[in-house]
PDB file of C-alpha atoms in Angstrom:
ATOM      1  CA  MET M   8     -10.421 -57.470  33.246  1.00 66.00           C
ATOM      2  CA  ALA M   9      -7.880 -57.319  30.609  1.00 71.00           C
ATOM      3  CA  ALA M  10      -5.593 -54.318  30.049  1.00 75.00           C
ATOM      4  CA  PRO M  11      -6.247 -52.180  27.084  1.00 72.00           C
ATOM      5  CA  SER M  12      -4.385 -53.079  23.952  1.00 71.00           C
ATOM      6  CA  LYS M  13      -1.168 -50.979  23.251  1.00 75.00           C
ATOM      7  CA  LYS M  14      -1.494 -51.426  19.481  1.00 73.00           C
ATOM      8  CA  PRO M  15      -2.016 -48.419  17.445  1.00 71.00           C
ATOM      9  CA  ASN M  16      -5.630 -48.154  16.004  1.00 69.00           C
ATOM     10  CA  PRO M  17      -5.211 -49.309  12.153  1.00 74.00           C
ATOM     11  CA  LYS M  18      -8.294 -47.526  11.030  1.00 78.00           C
ATOM     12  CA  GLY M  19      -6.828 -44.033  12.067  1.00 77.00           C
ATOM     13  CA  LEU M  20      -8.984 -41.115  13.142  1.00 76.00           C
ATOM     14  CA  PRO M  21     -12.278 -40.130  11.431  1.00 73.00           C
ATOM     15  CA  PRO M  22     -11.949 -37.243   8.990  1.00 72.00           C
ATOM     16  CA  GLN M  23     -12.491 -33.907  10.480  1.00 73.00           C
ATOM     17  CA  SER M  24     -15.445 -31.681   9.326  1.00 67.00           C
ATOM     18  CA  ALA M  25     -13.008 -29.373   7.509  1.00 60.00           C
ATOM     19  CA  GLN M  26     -11.441 -32.008   5.760  1.00 49.00           C
ATOM     20  CA  SER M  27     -14.664 -33.637   4.377  1.00 50.00           C
ATOM     21  CA  ALA M  28     -15.980 -30.347   3.161  1.00 56.00           C
ATOM     22  CA  HIS M  29     -13.417 -30.421   0.488  1.00 55.00           C
ATOM     23  CA  VAL M  30     -14.002 -33.930  -0.931  1.00 56.00           C
ATOM     24  CA  VAL M  31     -13.413 -33.938  -4.700  1.00 60.00           C
ATOM     25  CA  GLY M  32     -15.057 -36.505  -7.097  1.00 62.00           C
ATOM     26  CA  ASN M  33     -17.743 -37.816  -4.861  1.00 64.00           C
ATOM     27  CA  ASN M  34     -20.941 -39.048  -6.483  1.00 66.00           C
ATOM     28  CA  THR M  35     -23.314 -36.575  -5.110  1.00 71.00           C
ATOM     29  CA  SER M  36     -23.407 -34.114  -8.079  1.00 75.00           C
ATOM     30  CA  LYS M  37     -24.853 -34.547 -11.691  1.00 78.00           C
ATOM     31  CA  PRO M  38     -22.598 -35.110 -14.576  1.00 74.00           C
ATOM     32  CA  GLU M  39     -21.927 -32.317 -16.897  1.00 80.00           C
ATOM     33  CA  SER M  40     -24.283 -31.867 -19.826  1.00 79.00           C
ATOM     34  CA  GLY M  41     -23.178 -34.180 -22.540  1.00 80.00           C
ATOM     35  CA  ALA M  42     -20.858 -36.158 -20.461  1.00 85.00           C
ATOM     36  CA  LYS M  43     -21.092 -39.914 -20.784  1.00 86.00           C
ATOM     37  CA  VAL M  44     -21.881 -42.265 -17.689  1.00 87.00           C
ATOM     38  CA  PRO M  45     -21.489 -46.011 -17.301  1.00 88.00           C
ATOM     39  CA  CYS M  46     -24.590 -47.938 -18.154  1.00 88.00           C
ATOM     40  CA  ASN M  47     -23.576 -51.727 -17.485  1.00 90.00           C
ATOM     41  CA  PHE M  48     -25.643 -54.588 -18.186  1.00 90.00           C
ATOM     42  CA  ARG M  49     -25.152 -58.210 -19.692  1.00 95.00           C
ATOM     43  CA  VAL M  50     -26.289 -59.255 -23.010  1.00 95.00           C
ATOM     44  CA  ASP M  51     -26.274 -62.614 -24.904  1.00 97.00           C
ATOM     45  CA  PRO M  52     -22.844 -63.226 -26.814  1.00 97.00           C
ATOM     46  CA  GLU M  53     -24.864 -63.467 -30.076  1.00 97.00           C
ATOM     47  CA  PHE M  54     -26.412 -60.220 -29.585  1.00 96.00           C
ATOM     48  CA  LYS M  55     -23.047 -58.510 -28.794  1.00 96.00           C
ATOM     49  CA  LYS M  56     -21.495 -60.154 -31.984  1.00 97.00           C
ATOM     50  CA  ARG M  57     -24.371 -58.759 -34.034  1.00 96.00           C
ATOM     51  CA  LEU M  58     -24.139 -55.385 -32.642  1.00 96.00           C
ATOM     52  CA  LYS M  59     -20.240 -55.424 -33.116  1.00 96.00           C
ATOM     53  CA  VAL M  60     -20.557 -56.642 -36.691  1.00 97.00           C
ATOM     54  CA  PHE M  61     -23.306 -54.024 -37.678  1.00 97.00           C
ATOM     55  CA  SER M  62     -21.371 -51.160 -36.053  1.00 97.00           C
ATOM     56  CA  ALA M  63     -18.242 -51.954 -37.976  1.00 97.00           C
ATOM     57  CA  ALA M  64     -20.178 -52.397 -41.247  1.00 97.00           C
ATOM     58  CA  HIS M  65     -21.794 -48.968 -40.721  1.00 97.00           C
ATOM     59  CA  ASP M  66     -18.545 -47.323 -39.437  1.00 97.00           C
ATOM     60  CA  MET M  67     -20.233 -46.432 -36.011  1.00 96.00           C
ATOM     61  CA  ASP M  68     -19.248 -47.249 -32.457  1.00 95.00           C
ATOM     62  CA  MET M  69     -21.220 -49.807 -30.676  1.00 95.00           C
ATOM     63  CA  VAL M  70     -22.529 -47.163 -28.302  1.00 94.00           C
ATOM     64  CA  GLU M  71     -23.889 -45.014 -31.136  1.00 95.00           C
ATOM     65  CA  VAL M  72     -25.740 -47.941 -32.632  1.00 96.00           C
ATOM     66  CA  PHE M  73     -27.125 -48.870 -29.258  1.00 94.00           C
ATOM     67  CA  GLU M  74     -28.125 -45.296 -28.298  1.00 94.00           C
ATOM     68  CA  GLN M  75     -29.850 -44.661 -31.791  1.00 96.00           C
ATOM     69  CA  ALA M  76     -31.688 -47.956 -31.559  1.00 95.00           C
ATOM     70  CA  VAL M  77     -32.914 -47.471 -28.170  1.00 94.00           C
ATOM     71  CA  ASN M  78     -33.921 -43.837 -28.862  1.00 95.00           C
ATOM     72  CA  GLU M  79     -35.843 -45.001 -32.018  1.00 95.00           C
ATOM     73  CA  PHE M  80     -37.544 -47.611 -30.045  1.00 95.00           C
ATOM     74  CA  ILE M  81     -38.639 -45.303 -27.111  1.00 95.00           C
ATOM     75  CA  ASP M  82     -39.831 -42.643 -29.606  1.00 94.00           C
ATOM     76  CA  ARG M  83     -41.976 -45.143 -31.333  1.00 93.00           C
ATOM     77  CA  LYS M  84     -43.470 -46.504 -28.012  1.00 92.00           C
ATOM     78  CA  GLY M  85     -44.259 -42.743 -27.062  1.00 88.00           C
ATOM     79  CA  GLY M  86     -41.848 -43.193 -23.927  1.00 78.00           C
ATOM     80  CA  ALA M  87     -40.099 -40.231 -22.160  1.00 71.00           C
TER      81      ALA M  87
END
């Protein structure tokens, strides 16, 4: 049987319960009301170009245009 390694454990020790109770910035809580959260998905390059041109022509952010369009679509379809 080989002798145990004398190298230090590179992973360190697991956190103690007192340390883990004070974690800040974890993803277990809801965002504040009105806060923006990421919503990442891919679109066709032509769609992105149309959205960008429309947004600039109407002096709006791309996010504003997208949110307004999706909200109107959902309202028309009787969604949530």
